[in-house]
Short mmCIF file of C-alpha atoms in Angstrom, two decimals:
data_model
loop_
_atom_site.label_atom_id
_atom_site.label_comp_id
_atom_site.label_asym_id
_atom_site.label_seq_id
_atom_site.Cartn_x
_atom_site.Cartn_y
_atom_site.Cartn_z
CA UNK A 1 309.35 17.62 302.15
CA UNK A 2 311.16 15.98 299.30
CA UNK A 3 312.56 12.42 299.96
CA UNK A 4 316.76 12.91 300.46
CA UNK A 5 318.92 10.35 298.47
CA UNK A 6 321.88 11.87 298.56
CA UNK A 7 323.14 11.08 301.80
CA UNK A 8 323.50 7.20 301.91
CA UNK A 9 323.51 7.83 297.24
CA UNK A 10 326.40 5.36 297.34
CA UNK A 11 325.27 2.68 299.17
CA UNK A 12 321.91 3.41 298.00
CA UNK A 13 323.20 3.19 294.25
CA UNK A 14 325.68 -0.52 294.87
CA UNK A 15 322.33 -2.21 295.53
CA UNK A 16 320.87 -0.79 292.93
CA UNK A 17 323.39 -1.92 290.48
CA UNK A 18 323.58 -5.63 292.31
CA UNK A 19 320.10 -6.28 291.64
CA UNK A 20 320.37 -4.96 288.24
CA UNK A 21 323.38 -6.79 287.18
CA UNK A 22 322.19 -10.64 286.07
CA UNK A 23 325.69 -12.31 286.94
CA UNK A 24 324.99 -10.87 290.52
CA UNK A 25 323.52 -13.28 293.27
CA UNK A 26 321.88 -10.96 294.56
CA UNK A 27 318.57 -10.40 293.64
CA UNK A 28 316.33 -8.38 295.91
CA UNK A 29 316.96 -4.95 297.95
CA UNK A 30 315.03 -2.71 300.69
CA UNK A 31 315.35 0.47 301.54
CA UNK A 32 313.35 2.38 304.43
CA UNK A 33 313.96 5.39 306.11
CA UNK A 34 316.25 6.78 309.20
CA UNK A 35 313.66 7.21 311.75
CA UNK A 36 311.28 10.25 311.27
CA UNK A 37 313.35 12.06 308.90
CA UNK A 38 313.05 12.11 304.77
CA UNK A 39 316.64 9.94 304.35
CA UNK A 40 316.96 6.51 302.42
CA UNK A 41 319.04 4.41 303.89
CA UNK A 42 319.29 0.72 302.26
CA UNK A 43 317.59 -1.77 305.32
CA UNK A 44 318.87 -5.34 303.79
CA UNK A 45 319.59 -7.11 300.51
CA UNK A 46 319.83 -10.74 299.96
CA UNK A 47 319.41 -13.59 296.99
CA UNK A 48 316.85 -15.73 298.05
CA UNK A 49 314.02 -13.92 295.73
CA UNK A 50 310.58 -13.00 296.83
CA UNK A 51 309.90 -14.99 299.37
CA UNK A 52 313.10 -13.88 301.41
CA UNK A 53 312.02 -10.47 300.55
CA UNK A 54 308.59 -10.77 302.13
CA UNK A 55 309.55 -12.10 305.47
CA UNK A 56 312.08 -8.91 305.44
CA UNK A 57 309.01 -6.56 305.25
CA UNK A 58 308.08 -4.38 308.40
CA UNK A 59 303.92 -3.56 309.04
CA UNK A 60 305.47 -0.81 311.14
CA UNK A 61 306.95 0.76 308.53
CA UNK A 62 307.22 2.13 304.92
CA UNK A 63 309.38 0.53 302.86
CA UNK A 64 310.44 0.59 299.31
CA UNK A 65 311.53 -2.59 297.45
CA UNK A 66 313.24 -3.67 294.34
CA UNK A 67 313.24 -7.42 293.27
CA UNK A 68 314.54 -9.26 290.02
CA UNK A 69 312.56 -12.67 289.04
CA UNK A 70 312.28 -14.76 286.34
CA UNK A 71 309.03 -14.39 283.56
CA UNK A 72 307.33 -17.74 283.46
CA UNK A 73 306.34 -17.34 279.87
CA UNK A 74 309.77 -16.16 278.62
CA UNK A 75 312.31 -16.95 280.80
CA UNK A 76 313.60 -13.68 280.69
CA UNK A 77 314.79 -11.50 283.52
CA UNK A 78 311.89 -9.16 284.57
CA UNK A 79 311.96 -6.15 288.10
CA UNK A 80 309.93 -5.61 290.39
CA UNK A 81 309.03 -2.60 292.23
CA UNK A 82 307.32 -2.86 295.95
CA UNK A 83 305.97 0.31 297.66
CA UNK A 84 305.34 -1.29 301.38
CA UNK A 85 303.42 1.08 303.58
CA UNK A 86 302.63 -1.15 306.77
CA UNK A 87 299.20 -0.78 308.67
CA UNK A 88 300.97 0.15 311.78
CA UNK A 89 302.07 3.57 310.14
CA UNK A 90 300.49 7.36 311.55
CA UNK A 91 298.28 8.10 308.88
CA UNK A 92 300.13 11.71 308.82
CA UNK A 93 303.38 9.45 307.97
CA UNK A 94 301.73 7.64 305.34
CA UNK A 95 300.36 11.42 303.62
CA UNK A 96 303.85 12.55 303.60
CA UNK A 97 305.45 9.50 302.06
CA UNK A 98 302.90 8.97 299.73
CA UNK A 99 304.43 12.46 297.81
CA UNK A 100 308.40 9.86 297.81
CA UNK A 101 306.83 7.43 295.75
CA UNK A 102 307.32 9.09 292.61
CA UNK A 103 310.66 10.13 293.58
CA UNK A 104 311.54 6.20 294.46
CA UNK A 105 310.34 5.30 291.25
CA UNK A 106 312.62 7.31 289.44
CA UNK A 107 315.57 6.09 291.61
CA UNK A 108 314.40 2.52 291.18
CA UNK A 109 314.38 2.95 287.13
CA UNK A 110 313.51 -0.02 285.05
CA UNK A 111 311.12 -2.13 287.42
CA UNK A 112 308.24 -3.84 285.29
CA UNK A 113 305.82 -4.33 287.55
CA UNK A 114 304.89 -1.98 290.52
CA UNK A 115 303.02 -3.00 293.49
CA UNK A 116 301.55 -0.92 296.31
CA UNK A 117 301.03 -3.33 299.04
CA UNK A 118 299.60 -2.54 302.92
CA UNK A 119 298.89 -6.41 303.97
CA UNK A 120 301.12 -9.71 303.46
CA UNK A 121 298.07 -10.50 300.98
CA UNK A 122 299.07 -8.41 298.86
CA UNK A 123 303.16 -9.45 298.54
CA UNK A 124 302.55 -13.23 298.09
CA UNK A 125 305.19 -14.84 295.75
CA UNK A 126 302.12 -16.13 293.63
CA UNK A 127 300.54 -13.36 293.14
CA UNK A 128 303.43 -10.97 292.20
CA UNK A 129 304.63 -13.51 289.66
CA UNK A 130 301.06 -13.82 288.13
CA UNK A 131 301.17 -9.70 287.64
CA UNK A 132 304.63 -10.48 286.03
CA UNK A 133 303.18 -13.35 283.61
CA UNK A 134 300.68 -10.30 282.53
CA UNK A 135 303.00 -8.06 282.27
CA UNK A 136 305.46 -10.15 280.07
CA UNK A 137 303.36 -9.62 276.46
CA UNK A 138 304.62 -12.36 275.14
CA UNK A 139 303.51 -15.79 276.06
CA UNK A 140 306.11 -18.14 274.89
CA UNK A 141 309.09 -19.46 276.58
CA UNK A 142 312.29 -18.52 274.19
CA UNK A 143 314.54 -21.16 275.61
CA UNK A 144 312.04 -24.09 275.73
CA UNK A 145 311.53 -23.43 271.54
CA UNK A 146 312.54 -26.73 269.88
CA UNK A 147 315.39 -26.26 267.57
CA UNK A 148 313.60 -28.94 264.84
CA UNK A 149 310.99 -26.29 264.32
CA UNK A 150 314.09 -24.46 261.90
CA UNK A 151 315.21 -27.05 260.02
CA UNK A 152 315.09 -27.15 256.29
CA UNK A 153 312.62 -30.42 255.18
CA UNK A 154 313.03 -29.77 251.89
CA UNK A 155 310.55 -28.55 248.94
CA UNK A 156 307.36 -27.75 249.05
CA UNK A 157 304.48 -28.28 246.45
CA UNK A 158 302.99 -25.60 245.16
CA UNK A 159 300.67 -23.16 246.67
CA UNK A 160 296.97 -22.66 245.48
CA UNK A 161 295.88 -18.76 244.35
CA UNK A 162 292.31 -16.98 243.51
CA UNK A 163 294.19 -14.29 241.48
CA UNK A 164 292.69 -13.23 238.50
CA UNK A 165 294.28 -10.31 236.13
CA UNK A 166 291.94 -7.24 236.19
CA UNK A 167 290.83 -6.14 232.35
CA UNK A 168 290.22 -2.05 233.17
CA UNK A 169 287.47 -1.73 230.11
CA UNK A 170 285.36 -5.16 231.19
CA UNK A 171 285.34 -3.57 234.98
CA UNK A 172 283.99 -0.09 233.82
CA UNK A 173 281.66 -2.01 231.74
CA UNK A 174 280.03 -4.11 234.13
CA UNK A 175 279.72 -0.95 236.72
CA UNK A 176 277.50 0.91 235.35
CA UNK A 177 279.62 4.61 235.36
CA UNK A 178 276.35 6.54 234.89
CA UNK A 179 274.18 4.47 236.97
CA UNK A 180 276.98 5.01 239.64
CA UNK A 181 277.35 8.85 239.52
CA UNK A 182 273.40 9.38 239.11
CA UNK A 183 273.20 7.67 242.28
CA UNK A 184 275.94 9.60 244.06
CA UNK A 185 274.55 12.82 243.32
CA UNK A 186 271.15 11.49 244.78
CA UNK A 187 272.77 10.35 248.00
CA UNK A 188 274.75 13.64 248.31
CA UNK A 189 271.26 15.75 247.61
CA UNK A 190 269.48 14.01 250.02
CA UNK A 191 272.16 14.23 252.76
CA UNK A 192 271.98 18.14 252.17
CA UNK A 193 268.20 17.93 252.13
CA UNK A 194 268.45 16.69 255.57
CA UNK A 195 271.46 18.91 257.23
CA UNK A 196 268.93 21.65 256.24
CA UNK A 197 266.15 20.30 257.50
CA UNK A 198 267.63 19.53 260.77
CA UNK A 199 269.20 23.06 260.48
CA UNK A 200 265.81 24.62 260.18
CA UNK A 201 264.24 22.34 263.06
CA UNK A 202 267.06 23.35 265.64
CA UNK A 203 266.50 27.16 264.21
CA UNK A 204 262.78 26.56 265.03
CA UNK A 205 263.14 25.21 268.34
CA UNK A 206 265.81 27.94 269.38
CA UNK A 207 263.55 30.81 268.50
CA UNK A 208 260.60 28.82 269.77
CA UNK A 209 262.72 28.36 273.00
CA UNK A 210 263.71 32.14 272.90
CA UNK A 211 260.18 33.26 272.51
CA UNK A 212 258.63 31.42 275.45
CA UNK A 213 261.35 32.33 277.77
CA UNK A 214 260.77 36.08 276.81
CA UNK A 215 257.39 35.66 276.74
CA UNK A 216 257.58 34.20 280.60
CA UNK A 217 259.83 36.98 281.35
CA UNK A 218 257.02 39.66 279.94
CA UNK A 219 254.95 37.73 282.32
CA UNK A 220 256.88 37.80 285.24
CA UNK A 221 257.99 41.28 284.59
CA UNK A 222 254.31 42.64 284.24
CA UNK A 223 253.16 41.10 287.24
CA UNK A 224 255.80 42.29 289.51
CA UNK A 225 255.25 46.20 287.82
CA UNK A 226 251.69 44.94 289.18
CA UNK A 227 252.78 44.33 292.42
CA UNK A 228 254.68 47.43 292.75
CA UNK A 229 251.80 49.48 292.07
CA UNK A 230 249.96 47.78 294.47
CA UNK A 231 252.28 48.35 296.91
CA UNK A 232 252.89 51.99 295.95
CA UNK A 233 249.01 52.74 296.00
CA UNK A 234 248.58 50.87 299.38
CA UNK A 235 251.18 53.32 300.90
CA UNK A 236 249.81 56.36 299.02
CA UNK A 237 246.12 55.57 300.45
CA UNK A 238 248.10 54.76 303.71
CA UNK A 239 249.86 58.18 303.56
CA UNK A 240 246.95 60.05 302.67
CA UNK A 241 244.85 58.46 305.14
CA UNK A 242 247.68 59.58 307.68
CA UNK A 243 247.45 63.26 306.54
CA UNK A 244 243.84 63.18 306.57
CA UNK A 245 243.90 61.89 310.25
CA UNK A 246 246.89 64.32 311.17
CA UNK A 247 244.36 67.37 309.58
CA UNK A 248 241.75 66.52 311.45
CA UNK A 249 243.06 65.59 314.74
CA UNK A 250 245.04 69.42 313.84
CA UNK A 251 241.36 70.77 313.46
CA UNK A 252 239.96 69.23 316.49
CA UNK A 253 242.39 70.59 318.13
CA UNK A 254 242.08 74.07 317.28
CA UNK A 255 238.10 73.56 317.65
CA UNK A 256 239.42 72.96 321.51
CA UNK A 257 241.31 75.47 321.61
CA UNK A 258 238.88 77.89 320.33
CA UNK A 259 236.51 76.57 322.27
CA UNK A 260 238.79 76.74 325.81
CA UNK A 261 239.27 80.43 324.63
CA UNK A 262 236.03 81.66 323.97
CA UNK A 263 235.01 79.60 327.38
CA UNK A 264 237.61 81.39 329.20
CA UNK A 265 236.60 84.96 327.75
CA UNK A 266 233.34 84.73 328.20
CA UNK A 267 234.40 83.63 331.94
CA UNK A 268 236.19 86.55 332.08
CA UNK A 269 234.05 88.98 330.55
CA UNK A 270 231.19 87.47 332.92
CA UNK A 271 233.30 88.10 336.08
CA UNK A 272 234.71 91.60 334.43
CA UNK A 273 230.86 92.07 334.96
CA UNK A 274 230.25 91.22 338.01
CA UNK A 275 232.91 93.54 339.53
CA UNK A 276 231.96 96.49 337.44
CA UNK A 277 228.31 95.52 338.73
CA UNK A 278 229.48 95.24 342.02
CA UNK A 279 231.98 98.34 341.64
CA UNK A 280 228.68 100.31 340.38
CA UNK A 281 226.96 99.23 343.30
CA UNK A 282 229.48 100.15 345.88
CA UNK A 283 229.71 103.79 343.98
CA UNK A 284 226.15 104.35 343.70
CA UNK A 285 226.05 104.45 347.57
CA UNK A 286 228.43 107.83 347.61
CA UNK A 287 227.11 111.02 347.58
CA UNK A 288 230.33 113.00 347.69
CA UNK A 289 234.02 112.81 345.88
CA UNK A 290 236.75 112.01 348.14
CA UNK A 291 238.94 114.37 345.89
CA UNK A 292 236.71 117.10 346.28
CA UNK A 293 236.81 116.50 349.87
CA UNK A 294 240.34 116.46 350.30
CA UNK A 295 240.65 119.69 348.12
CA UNK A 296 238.06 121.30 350.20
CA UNK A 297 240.47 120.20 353.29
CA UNK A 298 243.45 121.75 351.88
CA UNK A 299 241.38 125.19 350.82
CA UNK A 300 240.59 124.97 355.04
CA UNK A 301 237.23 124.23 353.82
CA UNK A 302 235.28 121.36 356.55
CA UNK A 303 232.12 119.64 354.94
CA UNK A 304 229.42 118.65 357.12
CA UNK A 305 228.99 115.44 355.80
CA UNK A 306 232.49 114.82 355.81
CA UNK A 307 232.37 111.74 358.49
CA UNK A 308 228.81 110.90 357.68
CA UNK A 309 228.61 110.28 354.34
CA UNK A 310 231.11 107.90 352.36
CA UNK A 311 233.60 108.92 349.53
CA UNK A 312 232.26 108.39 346.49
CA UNK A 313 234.63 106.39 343.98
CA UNK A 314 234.50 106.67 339.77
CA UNK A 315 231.99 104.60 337.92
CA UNK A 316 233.02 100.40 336.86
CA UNK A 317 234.75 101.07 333.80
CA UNK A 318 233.60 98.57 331.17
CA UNK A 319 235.42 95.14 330.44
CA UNK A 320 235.16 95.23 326.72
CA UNK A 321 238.70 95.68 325.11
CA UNK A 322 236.78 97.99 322.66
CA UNK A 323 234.99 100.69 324.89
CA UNK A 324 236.17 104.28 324.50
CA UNK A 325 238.26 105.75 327.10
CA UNK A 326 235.56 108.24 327.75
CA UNK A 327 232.96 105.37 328.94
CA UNK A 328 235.54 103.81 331.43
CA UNK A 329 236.07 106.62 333.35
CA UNK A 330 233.14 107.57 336.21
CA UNK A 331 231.01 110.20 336.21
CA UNK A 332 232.98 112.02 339.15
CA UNK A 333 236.22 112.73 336.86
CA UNK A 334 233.84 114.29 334.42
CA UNK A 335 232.59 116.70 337.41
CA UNK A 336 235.86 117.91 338.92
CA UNK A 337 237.67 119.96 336.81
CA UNK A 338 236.51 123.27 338.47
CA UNK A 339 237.72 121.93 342.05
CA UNK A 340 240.84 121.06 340.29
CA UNK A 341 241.67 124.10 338.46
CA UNK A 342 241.30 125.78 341.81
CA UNK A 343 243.81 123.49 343.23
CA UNK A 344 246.13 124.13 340.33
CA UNK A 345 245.95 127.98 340.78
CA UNK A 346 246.48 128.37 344.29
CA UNK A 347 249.46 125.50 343.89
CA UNK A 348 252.25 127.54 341.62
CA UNK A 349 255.08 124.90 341.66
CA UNK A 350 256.30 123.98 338.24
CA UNK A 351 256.13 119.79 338.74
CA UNK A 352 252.97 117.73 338.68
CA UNK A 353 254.75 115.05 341.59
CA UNK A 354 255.77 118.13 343.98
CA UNK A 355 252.32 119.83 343.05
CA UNK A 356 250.43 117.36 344.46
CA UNK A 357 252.69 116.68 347.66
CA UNK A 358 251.35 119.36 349.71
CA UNK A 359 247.34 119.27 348.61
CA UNK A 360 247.19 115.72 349.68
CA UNK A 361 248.86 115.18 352.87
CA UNK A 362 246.24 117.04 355.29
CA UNK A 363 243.59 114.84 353.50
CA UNK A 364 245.90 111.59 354.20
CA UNK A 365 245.99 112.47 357.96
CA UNK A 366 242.25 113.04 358.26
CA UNK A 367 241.49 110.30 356.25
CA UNK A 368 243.16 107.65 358.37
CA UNK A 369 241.06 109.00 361.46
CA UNK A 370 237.47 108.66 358.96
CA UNK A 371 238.26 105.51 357.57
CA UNK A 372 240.69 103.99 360.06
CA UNK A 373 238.84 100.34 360.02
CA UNK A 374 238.45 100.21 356.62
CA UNK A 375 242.19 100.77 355.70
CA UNK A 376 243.23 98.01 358.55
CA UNK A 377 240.90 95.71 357.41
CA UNK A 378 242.38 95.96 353.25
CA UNK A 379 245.96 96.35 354.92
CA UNK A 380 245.66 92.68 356.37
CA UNK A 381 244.68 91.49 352.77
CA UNK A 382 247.46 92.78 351.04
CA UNK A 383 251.10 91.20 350.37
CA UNK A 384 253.96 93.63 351.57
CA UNK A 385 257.31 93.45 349.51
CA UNK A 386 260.50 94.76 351.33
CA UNK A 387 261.45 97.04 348.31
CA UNK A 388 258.18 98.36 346.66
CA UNK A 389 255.56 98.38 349.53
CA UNK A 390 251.17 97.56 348.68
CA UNK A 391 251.38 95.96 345.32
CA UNK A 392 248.62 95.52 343.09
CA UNK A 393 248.31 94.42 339.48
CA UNK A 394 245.30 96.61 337.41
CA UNK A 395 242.19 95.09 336.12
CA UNK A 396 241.77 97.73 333.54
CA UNK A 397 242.86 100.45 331.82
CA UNK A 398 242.51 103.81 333.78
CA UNK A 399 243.49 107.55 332.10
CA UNK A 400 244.14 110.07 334.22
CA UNK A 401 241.86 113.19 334.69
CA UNK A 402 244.49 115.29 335.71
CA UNK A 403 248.05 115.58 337.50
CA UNK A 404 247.02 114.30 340.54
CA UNK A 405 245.81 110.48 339.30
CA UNK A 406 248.46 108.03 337.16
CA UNK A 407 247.37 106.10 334.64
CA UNK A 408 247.98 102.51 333.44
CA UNK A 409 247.23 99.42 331.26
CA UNK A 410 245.58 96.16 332.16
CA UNK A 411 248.01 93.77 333.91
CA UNK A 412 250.43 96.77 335.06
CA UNK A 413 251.50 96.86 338.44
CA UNK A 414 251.48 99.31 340.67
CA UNK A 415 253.33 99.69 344.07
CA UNK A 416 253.81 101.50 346.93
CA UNK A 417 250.16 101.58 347.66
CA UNK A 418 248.60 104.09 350.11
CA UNK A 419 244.91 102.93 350.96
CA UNK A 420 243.50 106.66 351.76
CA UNK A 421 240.11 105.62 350.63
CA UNK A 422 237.68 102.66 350.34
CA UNK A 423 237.21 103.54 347.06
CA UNK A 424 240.49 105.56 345.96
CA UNK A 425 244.06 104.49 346.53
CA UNK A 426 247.46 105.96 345.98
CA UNK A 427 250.30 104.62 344.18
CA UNK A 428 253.72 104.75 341.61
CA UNK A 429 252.31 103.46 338.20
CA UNK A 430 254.97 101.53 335.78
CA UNK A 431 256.08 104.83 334.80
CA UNK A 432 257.11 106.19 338.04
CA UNK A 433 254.42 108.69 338.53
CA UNK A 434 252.46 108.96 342.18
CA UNK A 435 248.92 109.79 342.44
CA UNK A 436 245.47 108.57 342.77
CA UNK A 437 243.49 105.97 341.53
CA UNK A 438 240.13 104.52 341.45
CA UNK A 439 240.71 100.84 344.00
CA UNK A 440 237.92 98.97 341.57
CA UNK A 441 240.45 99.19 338.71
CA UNK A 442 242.80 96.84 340.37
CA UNK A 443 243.60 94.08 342.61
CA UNK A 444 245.81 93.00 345.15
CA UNK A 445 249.04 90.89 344.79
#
């Protein structure tokens, strides 16, 4: 904040003038401030010079000063200015009144000398008043002068001259005018002579300059495009190593793969083989068609080998996805289509499912007193289901001969499974139709 003057101005500006004013004892002021705050106020004022005016001064304190003394070398009146900061003051104090000094300055107009003083060392009488003697620029004492020094002591002889009247033609003469201009004109040559040559030397050196720093640029430049490329063909190689890696590892993998599947085909196919083998077996051991048996049964006809001589089922279809239909059925279907057509033309209802209702119940209740251990033994095998009875899923596909068998697909299921025969079975294919089938072409859930 700026230093206020105006409050105690009028007391502030009576010292002022005392000091000032020569017919006025008094000759020195102070002026501090009120408390912590930013006003003047005048602290004391007395005529007994600067060594009054020191003993007045406070190290607690800052202080501002203004002294009239006497110039040793002149005699005249000379002022002095004293900014006092003591060495007990808060440094934050002394930062904010160090901005008033200025301002005091300007108040105090007219001081010669200015001191900025901390320590008593720097206020001694003796040492202001040498600063003054500096200060005076003059170093003579106007009221010790001796007043003989202006009096008249009469005339003086005369006084002694080397001046000599200049003849204008004898000076031109003895200068030699052409001599004089010659030489000019030389001197003025060779100073251009060597502004240009200094020109061209600084010209040199600039483009010399220019050219190596572009030329280290090129340098730099080309080997970090070098670097670069280095880098950018590292990751390429790095990339294309990756995708070569990520290809192979791709094909090894499918090798597996391929190699799982054809493992797990031929696996197949070898056990598809074994059960048509052992299917083949198992049928080559019946002399007689259970169908022809139970449509001999419904004609009222009883044959004699009826409870001697086991059913005979269809022939193991084959497992290759690509046999004909024709190869997977058994040799029996192939024989039966007389027996069947007889069935057919004594039956005259209209539906296949109600056709075949009546022709195979007598051969389902004289079956389960033929076969009765057989069918108890499968039953305990087989997983019942509360809603669709005997399940079993099919090995292979099967086509039926006539209305009386279903047909189906490999991996269809088929429920509600009536084990009349060891080697023929009853059940609703996927399509809802119930009738026979051979019990090789499927197995049990």
């Amino acid at each position: 904040m700026a230093v206020n003057l105006s409050k105690n101005g009028t007391a502030l500006t009576a010292a002022f003038k005392e000091v000032v004013d020569e017919k006025s004892n008094t000759n020195w002021a102070l002026f501090t401030y009120e408390g912590n705050s930013n006003d003047i106020r005048l602290a004391e004022k007395g005529d007994g010079g600067l060594e009054e005016l020191v003993e007045e001064l406070n190290s607690g304190k800052v202080m501002y000063a203004f002294c009239r003394v006497q110039d040793p070398n002149s005699g005249l009146p000379k002022y002095v200015l004293i900014n006092w900061t003591g060495e007990g003051v808060k440094d934050a104090r002394k930062g904010l009144c160090a901005n008033h000094v200025s301002s005091m300055a300007n108040f105090l107009r007219g001081a010669h000398v200015t001191v900025n003083a901390r320590a008593e060392e720097d206020v001694e009488p003796e040492v202001i008043m040498q600063k003054v003697a500096k200060a005076s620029g003059a170093n003579y004492n106007f009221h010790k002068e001796s007043s003989s020094r202006f009096q008249d002591s009469g005339p003086q002889g005369p006084v002694g001259s080397v001046y000599q009247k200049t003849n204008a033609m004898s000076e031109i003469k003895k200068t030699n005018k052409g001599n004089f201009w010659a030489q000019a004109e030389k001197e003025e040559e060779k100073r251009r002579l060597e502004e240009r040559r200094k020109a061209d030397d600084q010209r040199q050196h600039l483009d010399k300059e220019t050219k190596d720093r572009e030329a280290k640029e090129t340098v730099q430049r080309d080997q970090r495009d070098k670097e670069r490329a280095t880098v950018i063909d590292q990751q390429k190689k790095y990339q294309q190593q990756q995708d070569s890696e990520s290809k192979d590892q791709g094909k090894r993998s499918e090798e597996e793969e391929e190699n799982q599947a054809a493992q797990k085909k031929a696996l197949k196919r070898g056990e598809s083989v074994e059960k048509a083998d052992e299917a083949a077996s198992l049928i080559s051991q019946r002399a007689m068609n259970p169908r022809e048996m139970f449509k001999q049964r419904e004609r009222g006809i009883t044959p004699s080998d009826s409870s001697d001589v086991p059913s005979a089922a269809p022939a193991s279809p084959q497992p290759e996805p690509d046999v004909d239909d024709g190869q997977s059925r058994c040799e029996y279907d192939e024989q039966e289509v007389t027996p069947q057509e007889q069935c057919e033309e004594k039956t005259p209802a209209a539906n296949s499912y109600v056709q075949e209702t009546p022709c195979e119940e007598p051969a389902k209740v004289e079956e389960s007193n033929s076969h009765e251990v057989t069918a108890e033994v499968t039953a305990e095998t087989a997983e019942e289901t509360p809603d669709r009875g005997t399940c079993a899923r099919a090995l292979y596909d099967y086509q039926a001969a006539d209305d009386t068998e279903v047909s189906f697909d490999p991996d269809d299921i088929i429920t509600g499974i009536e084990m009349i025969d060891e080697g023929w079975w009853r059940g609703y294919s996927p399509d809802g139709h119930f009738g026979m089938f051979p019990a090789n072409y499927v197995e049990l859930m």
